[in-house]
Tab-separated table of C-alpha atoms in Angstrom:
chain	number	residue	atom	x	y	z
A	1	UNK	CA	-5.795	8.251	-26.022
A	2	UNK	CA	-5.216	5.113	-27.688
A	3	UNK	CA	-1.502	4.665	-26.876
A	4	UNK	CA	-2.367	5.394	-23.004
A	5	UNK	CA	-4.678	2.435	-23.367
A	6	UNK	CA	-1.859	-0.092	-25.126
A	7	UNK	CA	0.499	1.528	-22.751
A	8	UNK	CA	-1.827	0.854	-19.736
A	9	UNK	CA	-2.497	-2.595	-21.288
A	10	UNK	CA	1.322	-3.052	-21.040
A	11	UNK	CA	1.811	-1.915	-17.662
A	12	UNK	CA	-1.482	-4.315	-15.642
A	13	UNK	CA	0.367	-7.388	-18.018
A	14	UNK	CA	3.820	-6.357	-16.149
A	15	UNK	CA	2.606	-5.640	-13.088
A	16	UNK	CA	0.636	-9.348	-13.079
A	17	UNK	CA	3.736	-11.091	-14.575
A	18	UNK	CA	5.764	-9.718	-11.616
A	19	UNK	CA	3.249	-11.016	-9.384
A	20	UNK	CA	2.300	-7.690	-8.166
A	21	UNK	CA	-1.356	-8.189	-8.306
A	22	UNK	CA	-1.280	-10.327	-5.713
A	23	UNK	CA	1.249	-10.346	-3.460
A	24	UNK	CA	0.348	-6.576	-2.332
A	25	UNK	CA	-3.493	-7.224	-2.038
A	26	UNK	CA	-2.861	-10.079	-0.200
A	27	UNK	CA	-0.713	-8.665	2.068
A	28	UNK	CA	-3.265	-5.967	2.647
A	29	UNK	CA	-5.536	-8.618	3.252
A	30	UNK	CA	-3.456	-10.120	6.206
A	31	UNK	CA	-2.421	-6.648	7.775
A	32	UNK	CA	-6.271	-5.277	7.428
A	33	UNK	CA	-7.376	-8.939	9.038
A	34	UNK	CA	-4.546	-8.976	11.783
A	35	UNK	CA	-5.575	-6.366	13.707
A	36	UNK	CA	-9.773	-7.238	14.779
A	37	UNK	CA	-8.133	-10.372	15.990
A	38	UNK	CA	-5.292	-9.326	17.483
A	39	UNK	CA	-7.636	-6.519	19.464
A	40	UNK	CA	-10.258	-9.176	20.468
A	41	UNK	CA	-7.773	-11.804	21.558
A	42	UNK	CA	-4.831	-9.288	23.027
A	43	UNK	CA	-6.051	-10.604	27.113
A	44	UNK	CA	-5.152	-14.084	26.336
A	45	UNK	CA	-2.373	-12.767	23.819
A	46	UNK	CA	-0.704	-10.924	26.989
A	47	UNK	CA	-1.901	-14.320	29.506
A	48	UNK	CA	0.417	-16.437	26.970
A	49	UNK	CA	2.920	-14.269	27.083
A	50	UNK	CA	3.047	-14.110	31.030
A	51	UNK	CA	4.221	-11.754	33.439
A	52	UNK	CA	1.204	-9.409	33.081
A	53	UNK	CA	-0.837	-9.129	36.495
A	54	UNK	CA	-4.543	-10.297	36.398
A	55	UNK	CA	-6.018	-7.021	37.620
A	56	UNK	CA	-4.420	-5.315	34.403
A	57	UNK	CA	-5.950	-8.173	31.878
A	58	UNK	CA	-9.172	-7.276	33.466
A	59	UNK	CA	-9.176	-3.911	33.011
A	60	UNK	CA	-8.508	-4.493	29.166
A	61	UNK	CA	-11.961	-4.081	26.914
A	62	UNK	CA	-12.009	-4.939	23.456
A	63	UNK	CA	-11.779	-1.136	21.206
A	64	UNK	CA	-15.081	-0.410	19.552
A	65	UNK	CA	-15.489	-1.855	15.671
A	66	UNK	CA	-14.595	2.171	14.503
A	67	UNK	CA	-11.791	1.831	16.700
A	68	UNK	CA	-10.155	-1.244	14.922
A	69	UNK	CA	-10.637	0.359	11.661
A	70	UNK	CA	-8.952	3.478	12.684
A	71	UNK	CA	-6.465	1.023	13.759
A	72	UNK	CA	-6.374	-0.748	10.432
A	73	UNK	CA	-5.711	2.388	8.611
A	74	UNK	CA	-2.647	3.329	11.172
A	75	UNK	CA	-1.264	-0.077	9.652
A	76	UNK	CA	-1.821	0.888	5.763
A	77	UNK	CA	-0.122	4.422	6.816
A	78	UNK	CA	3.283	2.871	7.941
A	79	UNK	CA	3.507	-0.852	6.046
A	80	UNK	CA	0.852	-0.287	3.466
A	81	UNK	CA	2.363	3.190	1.839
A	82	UNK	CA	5.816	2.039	2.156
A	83	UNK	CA	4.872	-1.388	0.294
A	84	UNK	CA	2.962	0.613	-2.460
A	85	UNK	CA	5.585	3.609	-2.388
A	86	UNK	CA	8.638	0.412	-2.939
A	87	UNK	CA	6.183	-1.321	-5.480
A	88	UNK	CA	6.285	1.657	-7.923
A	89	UNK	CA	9.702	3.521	-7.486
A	90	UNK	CA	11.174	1.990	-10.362
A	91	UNK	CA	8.510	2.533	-12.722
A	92	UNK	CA	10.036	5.332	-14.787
A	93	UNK	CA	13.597	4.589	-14.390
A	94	UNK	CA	13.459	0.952	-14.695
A	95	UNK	CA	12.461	1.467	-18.314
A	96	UNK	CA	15.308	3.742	-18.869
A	97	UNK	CA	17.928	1.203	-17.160
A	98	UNK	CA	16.681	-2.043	-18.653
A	99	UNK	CA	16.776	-0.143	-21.765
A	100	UNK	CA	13.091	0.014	-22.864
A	101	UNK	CA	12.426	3.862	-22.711
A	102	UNK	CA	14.357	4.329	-25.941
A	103	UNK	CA	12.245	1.900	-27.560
A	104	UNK	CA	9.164	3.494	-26.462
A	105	UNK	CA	10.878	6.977	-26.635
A	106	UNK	CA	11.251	7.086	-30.614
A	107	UNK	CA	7.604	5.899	-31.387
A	108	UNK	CA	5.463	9.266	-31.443
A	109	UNK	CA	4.072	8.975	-28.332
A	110	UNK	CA	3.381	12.075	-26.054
A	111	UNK	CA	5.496	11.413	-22.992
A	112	UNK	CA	2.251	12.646	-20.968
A	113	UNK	CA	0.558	9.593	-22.341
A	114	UNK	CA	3.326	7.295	-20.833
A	115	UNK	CA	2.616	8.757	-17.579
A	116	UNK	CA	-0.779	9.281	-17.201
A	117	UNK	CA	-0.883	4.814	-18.666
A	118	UNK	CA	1.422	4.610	-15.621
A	119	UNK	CA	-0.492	6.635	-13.392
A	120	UNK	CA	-3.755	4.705	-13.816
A	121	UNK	CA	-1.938	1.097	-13.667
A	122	UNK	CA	-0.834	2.483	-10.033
A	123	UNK	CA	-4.316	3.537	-9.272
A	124	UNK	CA	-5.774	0.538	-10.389
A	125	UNK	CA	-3.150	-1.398	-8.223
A	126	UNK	CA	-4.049	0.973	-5.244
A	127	UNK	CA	-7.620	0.211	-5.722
A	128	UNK	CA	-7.611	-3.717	-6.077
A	129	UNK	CA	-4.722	-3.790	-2.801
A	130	UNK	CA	-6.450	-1.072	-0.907
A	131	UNK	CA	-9.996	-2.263	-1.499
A	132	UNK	CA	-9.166	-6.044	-1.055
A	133	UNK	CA	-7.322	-5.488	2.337
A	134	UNK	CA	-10.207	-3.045	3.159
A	135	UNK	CA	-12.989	-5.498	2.323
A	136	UNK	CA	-11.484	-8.224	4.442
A	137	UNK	CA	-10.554	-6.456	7.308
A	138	UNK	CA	-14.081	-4.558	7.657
A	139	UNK	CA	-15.589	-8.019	7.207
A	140	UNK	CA	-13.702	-9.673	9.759
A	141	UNK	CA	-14.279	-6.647	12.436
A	142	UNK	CA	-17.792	-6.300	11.499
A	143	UNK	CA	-18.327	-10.128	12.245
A	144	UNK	CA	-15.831	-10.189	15.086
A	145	UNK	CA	-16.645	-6.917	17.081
A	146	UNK	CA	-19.563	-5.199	16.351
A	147	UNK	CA	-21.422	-3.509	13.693
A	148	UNK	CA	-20.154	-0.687	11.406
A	149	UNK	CA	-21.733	1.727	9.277
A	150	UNK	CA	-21.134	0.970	5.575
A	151	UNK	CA	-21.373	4.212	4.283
A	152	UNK	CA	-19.002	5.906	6.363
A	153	UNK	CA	-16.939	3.028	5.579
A	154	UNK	CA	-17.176	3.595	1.986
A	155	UNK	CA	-16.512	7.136	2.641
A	156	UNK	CA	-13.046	6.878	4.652
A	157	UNK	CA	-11.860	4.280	2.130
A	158	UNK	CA	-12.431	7.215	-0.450
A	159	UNK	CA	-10.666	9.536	1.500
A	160	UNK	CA	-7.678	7.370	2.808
A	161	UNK	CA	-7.493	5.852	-0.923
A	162	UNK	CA	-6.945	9.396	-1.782
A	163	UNK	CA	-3.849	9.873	0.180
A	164	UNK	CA	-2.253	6.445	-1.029
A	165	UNK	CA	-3.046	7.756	-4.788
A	166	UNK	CA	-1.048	11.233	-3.764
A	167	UNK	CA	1.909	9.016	-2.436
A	168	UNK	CA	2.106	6.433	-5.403
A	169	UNK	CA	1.764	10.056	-8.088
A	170	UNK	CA	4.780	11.578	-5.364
A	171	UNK	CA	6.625	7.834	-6.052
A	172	UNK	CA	6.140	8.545	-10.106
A	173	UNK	CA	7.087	11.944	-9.622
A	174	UNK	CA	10.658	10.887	-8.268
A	175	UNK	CA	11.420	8.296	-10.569
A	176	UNK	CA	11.047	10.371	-13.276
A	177	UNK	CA	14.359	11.972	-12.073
A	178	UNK	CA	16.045	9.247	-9.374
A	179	UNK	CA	17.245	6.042	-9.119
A	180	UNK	CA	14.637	3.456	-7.546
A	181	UNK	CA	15.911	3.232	-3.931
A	182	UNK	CA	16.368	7.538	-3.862
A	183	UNK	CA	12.558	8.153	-5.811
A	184	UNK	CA	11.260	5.772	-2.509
A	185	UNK	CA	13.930	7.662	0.342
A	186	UNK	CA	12.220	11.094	-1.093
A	187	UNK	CA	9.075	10.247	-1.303
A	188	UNK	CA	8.424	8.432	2.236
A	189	UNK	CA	10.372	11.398	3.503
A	190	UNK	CA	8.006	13.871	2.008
A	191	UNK	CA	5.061	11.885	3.225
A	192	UNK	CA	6.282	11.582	6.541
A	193	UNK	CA	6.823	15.116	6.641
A	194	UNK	CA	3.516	15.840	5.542
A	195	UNK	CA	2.341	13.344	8.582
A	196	UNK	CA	4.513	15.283	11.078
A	197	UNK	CA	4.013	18.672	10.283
A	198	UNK	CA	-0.226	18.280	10.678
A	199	UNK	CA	0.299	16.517	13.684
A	200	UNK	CA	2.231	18.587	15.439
A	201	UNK	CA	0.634	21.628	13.820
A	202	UNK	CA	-3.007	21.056	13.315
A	203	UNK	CA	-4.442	24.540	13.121
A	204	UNK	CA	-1.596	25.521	10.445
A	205	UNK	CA	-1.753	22.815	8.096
A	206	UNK	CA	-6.035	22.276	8.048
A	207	UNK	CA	-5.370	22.018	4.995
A	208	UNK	CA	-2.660	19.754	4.288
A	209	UNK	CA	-3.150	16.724	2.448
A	210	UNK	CA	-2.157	14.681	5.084
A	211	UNK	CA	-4.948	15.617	7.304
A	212	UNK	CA	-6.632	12.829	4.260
A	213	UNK	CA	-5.575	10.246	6.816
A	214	UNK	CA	-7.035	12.454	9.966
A	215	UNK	CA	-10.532	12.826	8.387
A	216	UNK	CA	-10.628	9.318	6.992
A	217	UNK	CA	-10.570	8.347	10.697
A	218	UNK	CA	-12.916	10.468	11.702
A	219	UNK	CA	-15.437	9.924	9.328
A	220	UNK	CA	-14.790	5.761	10.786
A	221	UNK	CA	-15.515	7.115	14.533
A	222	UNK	CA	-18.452	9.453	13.343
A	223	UNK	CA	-17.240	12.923	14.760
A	224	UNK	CA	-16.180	14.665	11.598
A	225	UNK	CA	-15.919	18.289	12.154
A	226	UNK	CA	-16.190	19.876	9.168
A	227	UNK	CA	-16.908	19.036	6.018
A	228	UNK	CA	-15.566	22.104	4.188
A	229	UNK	CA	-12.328	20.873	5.379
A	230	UNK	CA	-12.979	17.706	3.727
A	231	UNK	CA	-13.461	19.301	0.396
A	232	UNK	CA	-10.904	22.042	0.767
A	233	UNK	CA	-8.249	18.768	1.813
A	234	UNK	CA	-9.835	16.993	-1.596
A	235	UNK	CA	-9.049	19.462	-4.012
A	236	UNK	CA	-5.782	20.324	-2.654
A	237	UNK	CA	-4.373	16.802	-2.913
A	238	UNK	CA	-5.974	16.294	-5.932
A	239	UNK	CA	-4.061	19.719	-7.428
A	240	UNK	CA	-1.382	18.382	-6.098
A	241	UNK	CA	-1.651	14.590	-8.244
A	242	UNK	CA	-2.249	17.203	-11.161
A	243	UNK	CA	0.869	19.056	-10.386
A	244	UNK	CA	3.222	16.381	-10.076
A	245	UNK	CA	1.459	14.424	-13.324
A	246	UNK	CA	2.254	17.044	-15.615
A	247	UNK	CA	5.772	18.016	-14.184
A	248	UNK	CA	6.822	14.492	-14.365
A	249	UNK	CA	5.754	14.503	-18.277
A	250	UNK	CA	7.808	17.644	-18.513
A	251	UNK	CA	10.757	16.016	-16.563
A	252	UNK	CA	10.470	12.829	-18.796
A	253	UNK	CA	10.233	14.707	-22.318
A	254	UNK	CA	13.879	16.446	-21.036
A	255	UNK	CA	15.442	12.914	-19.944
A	256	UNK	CA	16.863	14.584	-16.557
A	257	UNK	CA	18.096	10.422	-15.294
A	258	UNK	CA	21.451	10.298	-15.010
A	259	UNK	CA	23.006	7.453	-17.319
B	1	UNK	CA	-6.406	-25.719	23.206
B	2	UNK	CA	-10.114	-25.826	23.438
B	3	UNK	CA	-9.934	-22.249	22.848
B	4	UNK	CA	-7.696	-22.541	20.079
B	5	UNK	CA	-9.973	-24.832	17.691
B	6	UNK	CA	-12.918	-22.617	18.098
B	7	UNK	CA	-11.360	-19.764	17.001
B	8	UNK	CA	-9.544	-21.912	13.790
B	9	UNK	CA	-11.927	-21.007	11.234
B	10	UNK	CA	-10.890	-17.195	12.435
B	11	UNK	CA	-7.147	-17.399	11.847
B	12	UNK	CA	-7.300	-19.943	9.333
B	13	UNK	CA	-8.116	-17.399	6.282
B	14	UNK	CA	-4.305	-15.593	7.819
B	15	UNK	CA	-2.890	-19.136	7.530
B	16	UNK	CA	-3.987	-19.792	4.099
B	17	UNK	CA	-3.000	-15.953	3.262
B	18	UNK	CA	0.764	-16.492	4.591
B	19	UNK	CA	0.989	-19.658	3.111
B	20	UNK	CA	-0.353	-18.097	-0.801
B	21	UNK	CA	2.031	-15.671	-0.161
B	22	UNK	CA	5.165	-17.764	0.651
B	23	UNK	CA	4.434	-20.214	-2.389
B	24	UNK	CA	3.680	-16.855	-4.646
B	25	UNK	CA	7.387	-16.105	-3.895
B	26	UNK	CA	8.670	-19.418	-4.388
B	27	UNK	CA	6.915	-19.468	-7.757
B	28	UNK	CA	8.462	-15.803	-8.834
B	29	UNK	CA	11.854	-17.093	-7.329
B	30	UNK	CA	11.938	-20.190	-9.304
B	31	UNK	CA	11.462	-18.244	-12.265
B	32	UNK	CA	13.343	-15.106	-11.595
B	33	UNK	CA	16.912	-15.426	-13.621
B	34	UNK	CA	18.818	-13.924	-11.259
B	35	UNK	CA	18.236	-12.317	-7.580
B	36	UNK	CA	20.633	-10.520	-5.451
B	37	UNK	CA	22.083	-12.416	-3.554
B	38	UNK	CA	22.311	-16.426	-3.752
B	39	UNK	CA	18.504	-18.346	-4.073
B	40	UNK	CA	19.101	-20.942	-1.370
B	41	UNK	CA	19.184	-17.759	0.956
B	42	UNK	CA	16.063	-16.145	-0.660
B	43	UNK	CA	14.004	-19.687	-0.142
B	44	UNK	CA	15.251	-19.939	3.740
B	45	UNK	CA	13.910	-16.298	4.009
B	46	UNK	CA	10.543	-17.036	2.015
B	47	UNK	CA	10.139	-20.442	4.182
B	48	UNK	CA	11.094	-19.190	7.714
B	49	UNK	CA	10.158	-15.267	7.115
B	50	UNK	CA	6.393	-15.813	6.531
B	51	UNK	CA	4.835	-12.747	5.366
B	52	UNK	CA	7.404	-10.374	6.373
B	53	UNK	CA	10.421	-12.673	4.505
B	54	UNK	CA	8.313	-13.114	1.664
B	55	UNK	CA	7.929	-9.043	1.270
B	56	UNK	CA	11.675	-8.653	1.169
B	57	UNK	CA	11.834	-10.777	-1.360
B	58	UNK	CA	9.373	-8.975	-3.849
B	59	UNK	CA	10.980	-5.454	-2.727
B	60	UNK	CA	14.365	-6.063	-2.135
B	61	UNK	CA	15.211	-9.404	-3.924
B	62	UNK	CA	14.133	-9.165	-7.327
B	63	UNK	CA	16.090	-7.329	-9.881
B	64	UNK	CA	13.409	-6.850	-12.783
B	65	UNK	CA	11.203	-4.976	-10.716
């Protein structure tokens, strides 16, 4: 317990030294804060940019304040997981290639420990980007388009935080056993898979962890179906995290990177 | 015009955001001790790249990440 703490000490001080802390937020901040103004001002967006008949700018109406958010979130899935997914790929094997893991690897320290200090210094990362960008850009649309409930709010940003946790725990995963640039090519390929196979297969894959991003959405509009398959979606992702935390301990104890 | 100033204090807060973000990696590039590639190219793609520049920078740029 207390060398997860030092260790999680260690990684926030890294993370902050390599500016981490803040470049990611704040480019949450300007992606989340794009898009309300982007949707409010896309008639005299497409009038600047000419060649669009009149009767088509006139047809245009500003998306609903859930809409926007939805929209918002569609911008976290493709920039904001690859970001956070690019952010953390090297956290295993960069301490193996710049030489610290045999340092740390001699010291009688449970290898789960490592991981789990790691794991939390990504979720805390998640939180402060995800919850920053979220902040602003529910701010901004709230003042901008129209009014929003706060509590389903709170409750999609639970649910799509959820999903970025399972992709930066996928990201660990992978570096446990890959070189930075492969951990981040297998993990946005599983994600992406995930993405694919419950959107071309909905009925199949209810359960997928995937359909985190689905429900997060509709818990913005305020149609959510069921909430059994909120729950069942919950504890599957969340057996997942579990999954992958312990196997990358294992896979870290047995040294599987190639020198 | 008109138009534009009303809306300022709206995309101000982006301005302000792209412009933190570009001096952010002008700070960790002035500091970094060595970058792939030469620096002179990493501050043209910081200066003229705004946010997107500035995120291949931290991803692809530094070497102690």
């Amino acid at each position: 317990m207390r060398s997860t703490w030092i260790f999680y000490r260690k990684e926030m001080l890294e993370m902050s030294r390599s500016f981490k802390l803040l470049w990611i937020p704040i480019v949450f901040a300007i992606l989340g804060i794009m898009m309300p103004i982007t949707s409010l001002f896309m008639p005299e967006i497409l009038e600047m940019s000419g060649g669009v008949p009149p009767e088509m700018l006139s047809l245009y109406e500003t998306p609903s304040s859930a809409m926007v958010m939805v929209q918002v979130l569609s911008q976290y899935s493709t920039m904001g997981v690859l970001i956070l997914v690019l952010s953390c790929m090297n956290s295993v094997s960069g301490e193996r290639y710049g030489g610290t893991a045999e340092l740390i690897m001699v010291k009688p320290i449970s290898s789960f420990a490592i991981i789990i200090a790691k794991w939390l210094a990504q979720c805390t990362q998640v939180f402060i980007a995800f919850g920053f960008g979220y902040i602003a850009s529910f701010y901004y649309t709230y003042q901008m388009i129209g009014p929003l409930s706060w509590k389903s709010g709170l409750a999609s940003f639970g649910l799509y935080g959820l999903w970025l946790i399972l992709g930066i725990t996928i990201a660990l995963l992978f570096s446990t056993v890959l070189r930075g640039a492969g951990a981040a090519f297998v993990t946005l390929a599983i994600l992406a898979l995930l993405s694919l196979l419950n959107s071309l297969l909905p009925t199949w894959f209810s359960w997928s962890p995937a359909r985190l991003t689905a429900l997060a959405s509709e818990v913005l509009v305020g149609n959510l179906l069921s909430v059994t398959s909120v729950v069942i979606c919950c504890l599957i992702t969340i057996g997942i995290i579990v999954f992958s935390l312990l196997s990358a301990a294992r896979l870290l104890q047995k040294r599987v990177l190639p020198n | 015009m008109d138009e534009i100033i009303a809306y300022l204090p709206l995309i101000l807060p982006i301005l302000i955001l792209q412009l933190v973000l570009a001096v952010i990696g002008l700070i960790s590039l002035s500091k970094a001790q060595e970058v792939r590639g030469p620096k002179w190219m990493w501050i043209l793609i910081i200066v003229l790249g705004n946010m997107v520049g500035s995120i291949l920078y931290f991803v692809i740029g530094r070497r102690d990440v």
